[in-house]
Short mmCIF file of C-alpha atoms and ligand atoms in Angstrom, two decimals:
data_model
loop_
_atom_site.label_atom_id
_atom_site.label_comp_id
_atom_site.label_asym_id
_atom_site.label_seq_id
_atom_site.Cartn_x
_atom_site.Cartn_y
_atom_site.Cartn_z
CA UNK Q 956 31.27 -15.02 68.92
CA UNK Q 957 32.92 -12.66 66.44
CA UNK Q 958 34.56 -9.41 67.57
CA UNK Q 959 31.72 -7.39 66.00
CA UNK Q 960 28.24 -8.72 65.34
CA UNK Q 961 25.25 -7.04 63.79
CA UNK Q 962 22.17 -9.11 64.46
CA UNK Q 963 19.08 -8.43 62.41
CA UNK Q 964 19.68 -4.67 62.44
CA UNK Q 965 16.85 -2.58 61.04
CA UNK Q 966 16.77 1.19 60.72
CA UNK Q 967 13.89 3.31 59.49
CA UNK Q 968 13.58 7.05 59.02
CA UNK Q 969 9.81 7.61 59.18
CA UNK Q 970 8.46 4.91 56.90
CA UNK Q 971 11.64 4.72 54.84
CA UNK Q 972 13.33 1.46 55.89
CA UNK Q 973 17.00 2.09 55.15
CA UNK Q 974 18.47 -1.05 56.79
CA UNK Q 975 16.42 -4.19 56.26
CA UNK Q 976 17.83 -6.76 58.65
CA UNK Q 977 21.62 -6.67 58.54
CA UNK Q 978 23.49 -9.71 59.86
CA UNK Q 979 27.21 -9.26 59.83
CA UNK Q 980 30.20 -10.71 61.69
CA UNK Q 981 33.62 -9.10 61.74
CA UNK Q 982 36.78 -10.59 63.24
CA UNK Q 983 39.28 -8.71 65.37
CA UNK Q 984 41.96 -7.06 63.19
CA UNK Q 985 39.92 -7.51 60.03
CA UNK Q 986 39.68 -4.82 57.35
CA UNK Q 987 36.11 -4.93 56.13
CA UNK Q 988 34.61 -2.85 53.35
CA UNK Q 989 30.97 -1.97 52.92
CA UNK Q 990 30.65 -1.49 49.17
CA UNK Q 991 27.57 -0.27 47.37
CA UNK Q 992 25.97 2.50 45.35
CA UNK Q 993 25.13 5.83 46.91
CA UNK Q 994 22.03 5.79 49.11
CA UNK Q 995 22.03 2.06 49.91
CA UNK Q 996 22.54 2.55 53.67
CA UNK Q 997 26.31 2.20 54.20
CA UNK Q 998 26.75 5.39 56.24
CA UNK Q 999 23.60 4.65 58.20
CA UNK Q 1000 25.04 1.30 59.29
CA UNK Q 1001 28.29 2.99 60.39
CA UNK Q 1002 26.33 5.64 62.26
CA UNK Q 1003 24.29 2.98 64.04
CA UNK Q 1004 27.50 1.20 65.01
CA UNK Q 1005 29.13 4.36 66.33
CA UNK Q 1006 26.01 5.39 68.25
CA UNK Q 1007 25.27 8.51 66.21
CA UNK Q 1008 21.97 6.85 65.25
CA UNK Q 1009 19.82 4.41 67.21
CA UNK Q 1010 18.66 1.19 65.58
CA UNK Q 1011 14.94 0.55 65.08
CA UNK Q 1012 15.34 -3.18 65.71
CA UNK Q 1013 18.16 -5.66 66.28
CA UNK Q 1014 21.38 -5.72 68.27
CA UNK Q 1015 25.01 -4.79 67.90
CA UNK Q 1016 27.81 -6.55 69.80
CA UNK Q 1017 31.39 -5.40 70.19
CA UNK Q 1018 34.00 -7.56 71.90
CA UNK Q 1019 31.34 -9.67 73.58
CA UNK Q 1020 29.29 -6.73 74.88
CA UNK Q 1021 25.86 -5.68 73.67
CA UNK Q 1022 26.48 -2.01 72.79
CA UNK Q 1023 23.12 -1.35 71.13
CA UNK Q 1024 22.12 1.19 73.79
CA UNK Q 1025 25.59 2.59 74.58
CA UNK Q 1026 26.41 6.27 74.01
CA UNK Q 1027 29.01 7.03 71.29
CA UNK Q 1028 31.61 7.72 73.98
CA UNK Q 1029 31.07 4.40 75.76
CA UNK Q 1030 31.73 2.52 72.51
CA UNK Q 1031 35.37 3.65 72.00
CA UNK Q 1032 35.10 3.88 68.23
CA UNK Q 1033 37.14 6.20 65.99
CA UNK Q 1034 35.70 7.78 62.87
CA UNK Q 1035 37.06 9.49 59.75
CA UNK Q 1036 34.67 11.04 57.23
CA UNK Q 1037 34.88 12.28 53.65
CA UNK Q 1038 34.94 15.87 54.89
CA UNK Q 1039 38.22 16.39 56.70
CA UNK Q 1040 36.49 18.05 59.66
CA UNK Q 1041 39.73 19.30 61.23
CA UNK Q 1042 39.72 22.34 63.51
CA UNK Q 1043 40.88 25.09 61.12
CA UNK Q 1044 42.33 27.33 63.82
CA UNK Q 1045 44.49 24.61 65.36
CA UNK Q 1046 47.83 23.26 64.15
CA UNK Q 1047 48.33 19.65 63.15
CA UNK Q 1048 49.78 18.95 66.59
CA UNK Q 1049 46.84 20.60 68.34
CA UNK Q 1050 44.30 18.78 66.16
CA UNK Q 1051 45.84 15.40 66.86
CA UNK Q 1052 46.38 16.11 70.57
CA UNK Q 1053 42.84 17.32 71.13
CA UNK Q 1054 41.21 14.03 72.16
CA UNK Q 1055 43.90 13.15 74.70
CA UNK Q 1056 43.81 16.69 76.15
CA UNK Q 1057 40.08 16.30 76.69
CA UNK Q 1058 40.92 13.16 78.66
CA UNK Q 1059 43.36 15.28 80.72
CA UNK Q 1060 46.31 13.08 79.88
CA UNK Q 1061 49.83 14.08 80.95
CA UNK Q 1062 51.37 16.75 78.72
CA UNK Q 1063 54.62 14.92 78.07
CA UNK Q 1064 52.73 11.73 77.28
CA UNK Q 1065 50.59 13.61 74.76
CA UNK Q 1066 53.59 15.23 73.03
CA UNK Q 1067 55.33 11.87 72.61
CA UNK Q 1068 52.18 10.14 71.45
CA UNK Q 1069 51.38 12.84 68.87
CA UNK Q 1070 54.92 12.54 67.50
CA UNK Q 1071 54.53 8.81 67.29
CA UNK Q 1072 51.21 8.88 65.50
CA UNK Q 1073 52.27 11.59 63.05
CA UNK Q 1074 55.28 9.47 62.21
CA UNK Q 1075 52.93 6.55 61.51
CA UNK Q 1076 50.91 8.59 59.00
CA UNK Q 1077 54.03 10.18 57.49
CA UNK Q 1078 53.45 13.77 58.66
CA UNK Q 1079 56.28 14.28 61.16
CA UNK Q 1080 57.36 17.49 59.42
CA UNK Q 1081 53.89 19.11 59.48
CA UNK Q 1082 53.51 19.43 63.26
CA UNK Q 1083 53.10 23.21 63.30
CA UNK Q 1084 51.16 23.72 60.09
CA UNK Q 1085 47.51 24.66 59.90
CA UNK Q 1086 44.98 22.56 57.94
CA UNK Q 1087 44.71 25.22 55.19
CA UNK Q 1088 48.46 24.82 54.53
CA UNK Q 1089 48.01 21.10 53.77
CA UNK Q 1090 46.77 19.23 50.70
CA UNK Q 1091 43.55 17.24 50.88
CA UNK Q 1092 45.47 14.00 51.23
CA UNK Q 1093 47.57 15.40 54.08
CA UNK Q 1094 44.49 16.72 55.85
CA UNK Q 1095 42.92 13.31 55.62
CA UNK Q 1096 46.03 11.75 57.14
CA UNK Q 1097 45.74 14.21 60.03
CA UNK Q 1098 42.13 13.10 60.48
CA UNK Q 1099 43.36 9.51 60.51
CA UNK Q 1100 46.04 10.35 63.08
CA UNK Q 1101 43.44 12.09 65.24
CA UNK Q 1102 41.34 8.92 65.21
CA UNK Q 1103 44.08 6.34 65.80
CA UNK Q 1104 45.77 8.27 68.62
CA UNK Q 1105 42.75 7.42 70.77
CA UNK Q 1106 43.45 3.70 70.22
CA UNK Q 1107 39.84 2.97 69.33
CA UNK Q 1108 38.52 -0.58 69.47
CA UNK Q 1109 37.31 -0.11 65.91
CA UNK Q 1110 38.17 2.43 63.23
CA UNK Q 1111 35.35 3.56 60.94
CA UNK Q 1112 36.27 5.20 57.64
CA UNK Q 1113 33.34 6.65 55.69
CA UNK Q 1114 34.49 7.35 52.11
CA UNK Q 1115 37.63 9.09 53.44
CA UNK Q 1116 39.28 9.23 50.01
CA UNK Q 1117 36.35 10.34 47.86
CA UNK Q 1118 37.45 13.97 47.65
CA UNK Q 1119 41.07 13.19 46.80
CA UNK Q 1120 42.74 13.11 43.34
CA UNK Q 1121 43.07 9.72 41.64
CA UNK Q 1122 46.84 9.34 41.94
CA UNK Q 1123 47.15 10.46 45.55
CA UNK Q 1124 44.13 8.40 46.34
CA UNK Q 1125 45.85 5.23 45.17
CA UNK Q 1126 48.86 6.01 47.35
CA UNK Q 1127 46.65 6.64 50.36
CA UNK Q 1128 44.78 3.38 49.80
CA UNK Q 1129 48.05 1.49 50.14
CA UNK Q 1130 49.20 3.62 53.10
CA UNK Q 1131 45.99 3.26 55.06
CA UNK Q 1132 46.08 -0.47 54.51
CA UNK Q 1133 49.68 -0.68 55.76
CA UNK Q 1134 48.94 1.40 58.85
CA UNK Q 1135 45.89 -0.72 59.60
CA UNK Q 1136 47.90 -3.92 59.27
CA UNK Q 1137 50.73 -2.63 61.46
CA UNK Q 1138 48.33 -1.56 64.20
CA UNK Q 1139 46.13 -4.65 63.64
CA UNK Q 1140 43.18 -2.31 64.01
CA UNK Q 1141 39.74 -3.65 63.23
CA UNK Q 1142 38.48 -1.36 60.49
CA UNK Q 1143 35.18 -0.84 58.70
CA UNK Q 1144 35.69 1.09 55.50
CA UNK Q 1145 32.89 2.47 53.34
CA UNK Q 1146 33.18 3.15 49.63
CA UNK Q 1147 31.13 3.10 46.43
CA UNK Q 1148 34.31 2.41 44.42
CA UNK Q 1149 34.71 -1.29 43.63
CA UNK Q 1150 38.38 -0.96 42.71
CA UNK Q 1151 39.14 0.70 46.04
CA UNK Q 1152 37.29 -2.08 47.85
CA UNK Q 1153 39.32 -4.71 45.97
CA UNK Q 1154 42.67 -3.11 46.80
CA UNK Q 1155 42.08 -2.60 50.50
CA UNK Q 1156 39.88 -5.27 52.00
CA UNK Q 1157 40.16 -8.61 53.72
CA UNK Q 1158 36.42 -8.97 53.23
CA UNK Q 1159 33.90 -7.09 51.11
CA UNK Q 1160 30.21 -6.87 51.99
CA UNK Q 1161 28.32 -5.76 48.92
CA UNK Q 1162 25.25 -3.66 49.80
CA UNK Q 1163 22.08 -3.32 47.80
CA UNK Q 1164 19.26 -1.12 49.16
CA UNK Q 1165 19.59 -1.87 52.85
CA UNK Q 1166 20.63 -5.49 52.52
CA UNK Q 1167 23.84 -7.41 52.05
CA UNK Q 1168 23.81 -8.89 48.58
CA UNK Q 1169 27.05 -10.87 48.81
CA UNK Q 1170 30.05 -11.20 51.14
CA UNK Q 1171 33.49 -12.59 50.44
CA UNK Q 1172 37.15 -11.93 49.82
CA UNK Q 1173 37.93 -9.50 46.98
CA UNK Q 1174 39.03 -12.39 44.75
CA UNK Q 1175 35.92 -14.37 45.57
CA UNK Q 1176 33.54 -11.49 44.89
CA UNK Q 1177 35.38 -10.56 41.70
CA UNK Q 1178 35.50 -14.04 40.23
CA UNK Q 1179 32.17 -15.34 41.50
CA UNK Q 1180 29.45 -12.69 41.62
CA UNK Q 1181 26.28 -14.55 42.47
CA UNK Q 1182 23.60 -12.12 41.37
CA UNK Q 1183 22.97 -9.77 38.48
CA UNK Q 1184 23.44 -6.81 40.82
CA UNK Q 1185 26.83 -8.11 42.01
CA UNK Q 1186 28.02 -8.81 38.46
CA UNK Q 1187 26.95 -5.34 37.39
CA UNK Q 1188 28.67 -3.64 40.29
CA UNK Q 1189 31.92 -5.62 40.33
CA UNK Q 1190 34.17 -5.47 37.31
CA UNK Q 1191 32.59 -4.85 33.95
CA UNK Q 1192 30.95 -8.17 33.41
CA UNK Q 1193 29.12 -9.00 30.22
CA UNK Q 1194 25.63 -9.97 31.31
CA UNK Q 1195 23.56 -12.06 28.95
CA UNK Q 1196 20.00 -13.31 29.21
CA UNK Q 1197 19.53 -17.03 28.79
CA UNK Q 1198 18.04 -16.64 25.26
CA UNK Q 1199 21.02 -14.47 24.24
CA UNK Q 1200 23.44 -17.08 25.57
CA UNK Q 1201 21.68 -19.69 23.48
CA UNK Q 1202 21.81 -17.50 20.40
CA UNK Q 1203 25.51 -16.74 20.97
CA UNK Q 1204 26.80 -20.25 21.44
CA UNK Q 1205 23.98 -22.77 21.75
CA UNK Q 1206 24.32 -23.23 25.52
CA UNK Q 1207 21.45 -22.88 27.94
CA UNK Q 1208 21.49 -21.96 31.65
CA UNK Q 1209 19.17 -22.87 34.51
CA UNK Q 1210 19.33 -19.20 35.52
CA UNK Q 1211 17.76 -16.21 33.79
CA UNK Q 1212 21.13 -14.50 33.37
CA UNK Q 1213 24.79 -15.40 33.02
CA UNK Q 1214 27.90 -13.24 33.48
CA UNK Q 1215 31.17 -13.41 31.58
CA UNK Q 1216 34.26 -11.38 32.50
CA UNK Q 1217 35.61 -9.28 29.61
CA UNK Q 1218 39.02 -10.94 29.92
CA UNK Q 1219 37.36 -14.35 29.58
CA UNK Q 1220 36.20 -13.52 26.05
CA UNK Q 1221 39.22 -14.84 24.17
CA UNK Q 1222 40.14 -13.43 20.79
CA UNK Q 1223 41.24 -15.98 18.17
CA UNK Q 1224 43.78 -17.94 20.21
CA UNK Q 1225 44.41 -21.65 19.72
CA UNK Q 1226 41.04 -23.42 19.85
CA UNK Q 1227 40.60 -24.71 23.41
CA UNK Q 1228 38.82 -27.81 24.58
CA UNK Q 1229 35.70 -27.21 26.60
CA UNK Q 1230 35.16 -23.77 25.08
CA UNK Q 1231 32.30 -22.36 23.06
CA UNK Q 1232 33.23 -20.78 19.73
CA UNK Q 1233 31.59 -17.96 17.78
CA UNK Q 1234 32.31 -14.99 15.54
CA UNK Q 1235 32.08 -11.26 16.04
CA UNK Q 1236 32.94 -7.93 14.52
CA UNK Q 1237 34.81 -5.13 16.31
CA UNK Q 1238 32.63 -2.05 16.76
CA UNK Q 1239 34.68 -0.24 19.38
CA UNK Q 1240 38.29 -0.02 20.55
CA UNK Q 1241 39.23 1.61 23.83
CA UNK Q 1242 42.74 1.80 25.21
CA UNK Q 1243 42.78 1.64 29.01
CA UNK Q 1244 46.50 1.65 29.76
CA UNK Q 1245 47.76 -1.87 30.24
CA UNK Q 1246 44.59 -3.36 28.78
CA UNK Q 1247 42.60 -2.69 25.66
CA UNK Q 1248 38.83 -3.13 25.53
CA UNK Q 1249 37.07 -4.20 22.35
CA UNK Q 1250 33.37 -3.88 21.87
CA UNK Q 1251 32.29 -6.77 19.69
CA UNK Q 1252 29.03 -7.33 17.86
CA UNK Q 1253 28.20 -11.01 17.72
CA UNK Q 1254 25.20 -11.18 15.44
CA UNK Q 1255 23.29 -8.57 17.45
CA UNK Q 1256 24.70 -9.47 20.88
CA UNK Q 1257 27.23 -6.99 22.16
CA UNK Q 1258 30.20 -8.27 24.16
CA UNK Q 1259 33.16 -6.57 25.75
CA UNK Q 1260 36.51 -8.33 25.42
CA UNK Q 1261 39.61 -7.15 27.31
CA UNK Q 1262 43.13 -8.19 26.36
CA UNK Q 1263 46.58 -7.01 27.33
CA UNK Q 1264 47.68 -4.03 25.29
CA UNK Q 1265 50.44 -5.06 22.91
CA UNK Q 1266 51.33 -2.34 20.42
CA UNK Q 1267 52.14 -4.73 17.60
CA UNK Q 1268 48.95 -6.76 17.92
CA UNK Q 1269 46.25 -4.16 17.90
CA UNK Q 1270 43.03 -4.91 16.03
CA UNK Q 1271 40.95 -2.53 14.04
CA UNK Q 1272 37.37 -1.39 13.86
CA UNK Q 1273 35.31 -3.56 11.54
CA UNK Q 1274 37.65 -6.56 11.80
CA UNK Q 1275 35.96 -9.97 12.03
CA UNK Q 1276 37.18 -12.19 14.88
CA UNK Q 1277 37.03 -15.79 15.96
CA UNK Q 1278 36.09 -15.80 19.63
CA UNK Q 1279 35.83 -18.38 22.35
CA UNK Q 1280 34.82 -18.63 25.98
CA UNK Q 1281 35.66 -21.47 28.35
CA UNK Q 1282 32.49 -23.02 29.71
CA UNK Q 1283 33.77 -22.63 33.27
CA UNK Q 1284 33.97 -18.85 32.69
CA UNK Q 1285 30.24 -18.60 32.13
CA UNK Q 1286 28.83 -17.74 35.58
CA UNK Q 1287 25.20 -18.46 36.33
CA UNK Q 1288 23.45 -15.67 38.23
CA UNK Q 1289 20.65 -16.05 40.75
P1 LIG F 1392 25.01 5.65 51.66
O1 LIG F 1392 25.98 5.99 52.74
O2 LIG F 1392 25.05 4.22 51.26
O3 LIG F 1392 25.14 6.54 50.47
P2 LIG F 1392 23.04 6.54 53.57
O4 LIG F 1392 23.16 5.56 54.67
O5 LIG F 1392 23.66 7.86 53.76
O6 LIG F 1392 23.52 5.87 52.20
O7 LIG F 1392 21.49 6.81 53.27
C1 LIG F 1392 20.58 5.77 53.01
C2 LIG F 1392 19.19 6.35 52.92
O8 LIG F 1392 18.80 6.83 54.19
C3 LIG F 1392 19.06 7.49 51.95
O9 LIG F 1392 17.85 7.34 51.24
C4 LIG F 1392 19.00 8.71 52.85
O10 LIG F 1392 18.23 9.73 52.28
C5 LIG F 1392 18.35 8.15 54.10
N1 LIG F 1392 18.77 8.88 55.32
C6 LIG F 1392 20.02 8.87 55.84
N2 LIG F 1392 20.08 9.62 56.97
C7 LIG F 1392 18.83 10.12 57.15
C8 LIG F 1392 18.23 10.96 58.15
N3 LIG F 1392 18.95 11.42 59.19
N4 LIG F 1392 16.93 11.26 58.02
C9 LIG F 1392 16.20 10.77 56.99
N5 LIG F 1392 16.69 9.96 56.02
C10 LIG F 1392 18.00 9.64 56.09
MG1 LIG F 1393 27.46 7.49 52.74
#
């Protein structure tokens, strides 16, 4: 039995079925991400797991115990939300110490433990500050400290970085991952940001309206999306209907749609064996930092092609190109 198991979990609000039979296994120490568009049921699943909501049907197991009917407190689960939800009138120390004080732990023990945890999240020098004196990223690290000080069996993070600036957010992604790995804490992370999911996770579960569409490692999900929804949500796949594929290069698929990664559309390199060849005209050029994205019109079929950005090899609008795609890079979608 896995450390965490969701078995056929359903949740309805009135006649709105938000979770439609979730089956999910999570190993101890694993960092798992629930990825999906807004409104697909990610937070609801976390809330069911933490006991803030009851399930309509199904069971949830944690560490071998059926916790479906446990109160939130009995479950020993820590949570961090998008909103920082710190106590504004308490210092960082007081915020982080709060949970242990409620448990009437020894004062000296608490002081040492708070120091320890604040060191872990890199806030040792902010002990006596108030939340309003901290940046959003710092406040979120306090919220993280407040959760991990309780040594929860599982840490739940519901879009904790959504309100934070892009640059700081990237730093925090790496930091949270490091902390999680050091503490070996089983973590369920929720985000609608596919890049964030890629960076952080051992395993990604891709959600689509109350169901899991696909599960796998980041590399697996990125390179082998199995459905049109997954290909749309992960990366910026070119998605072609079977007739368009035929028109483009003469190939035909058993599936209705195929997906091709933008970086798999190769621009006039040496002709490769086992590739399909065709022509196209550049209709758009977009610099994205280390890569450059071309929009290419191939006789009425629009493709995106990404290459590394090399200043001396840039191509221009209107230029005609020889293109090729390896057959193995054409993914057939179910
Ligand atoms: P996500 O976190 O993926 O954005 P949620 O789990 O928050 O999605 O919401 C999924 C759906 O459930 C939404 O349609 C939302 O309106 C509905 N929902 C969530 N909580 C409640 C509630 N307490 N009462 C009624 N409907 C709810
Ligand atoms: Mg949510």
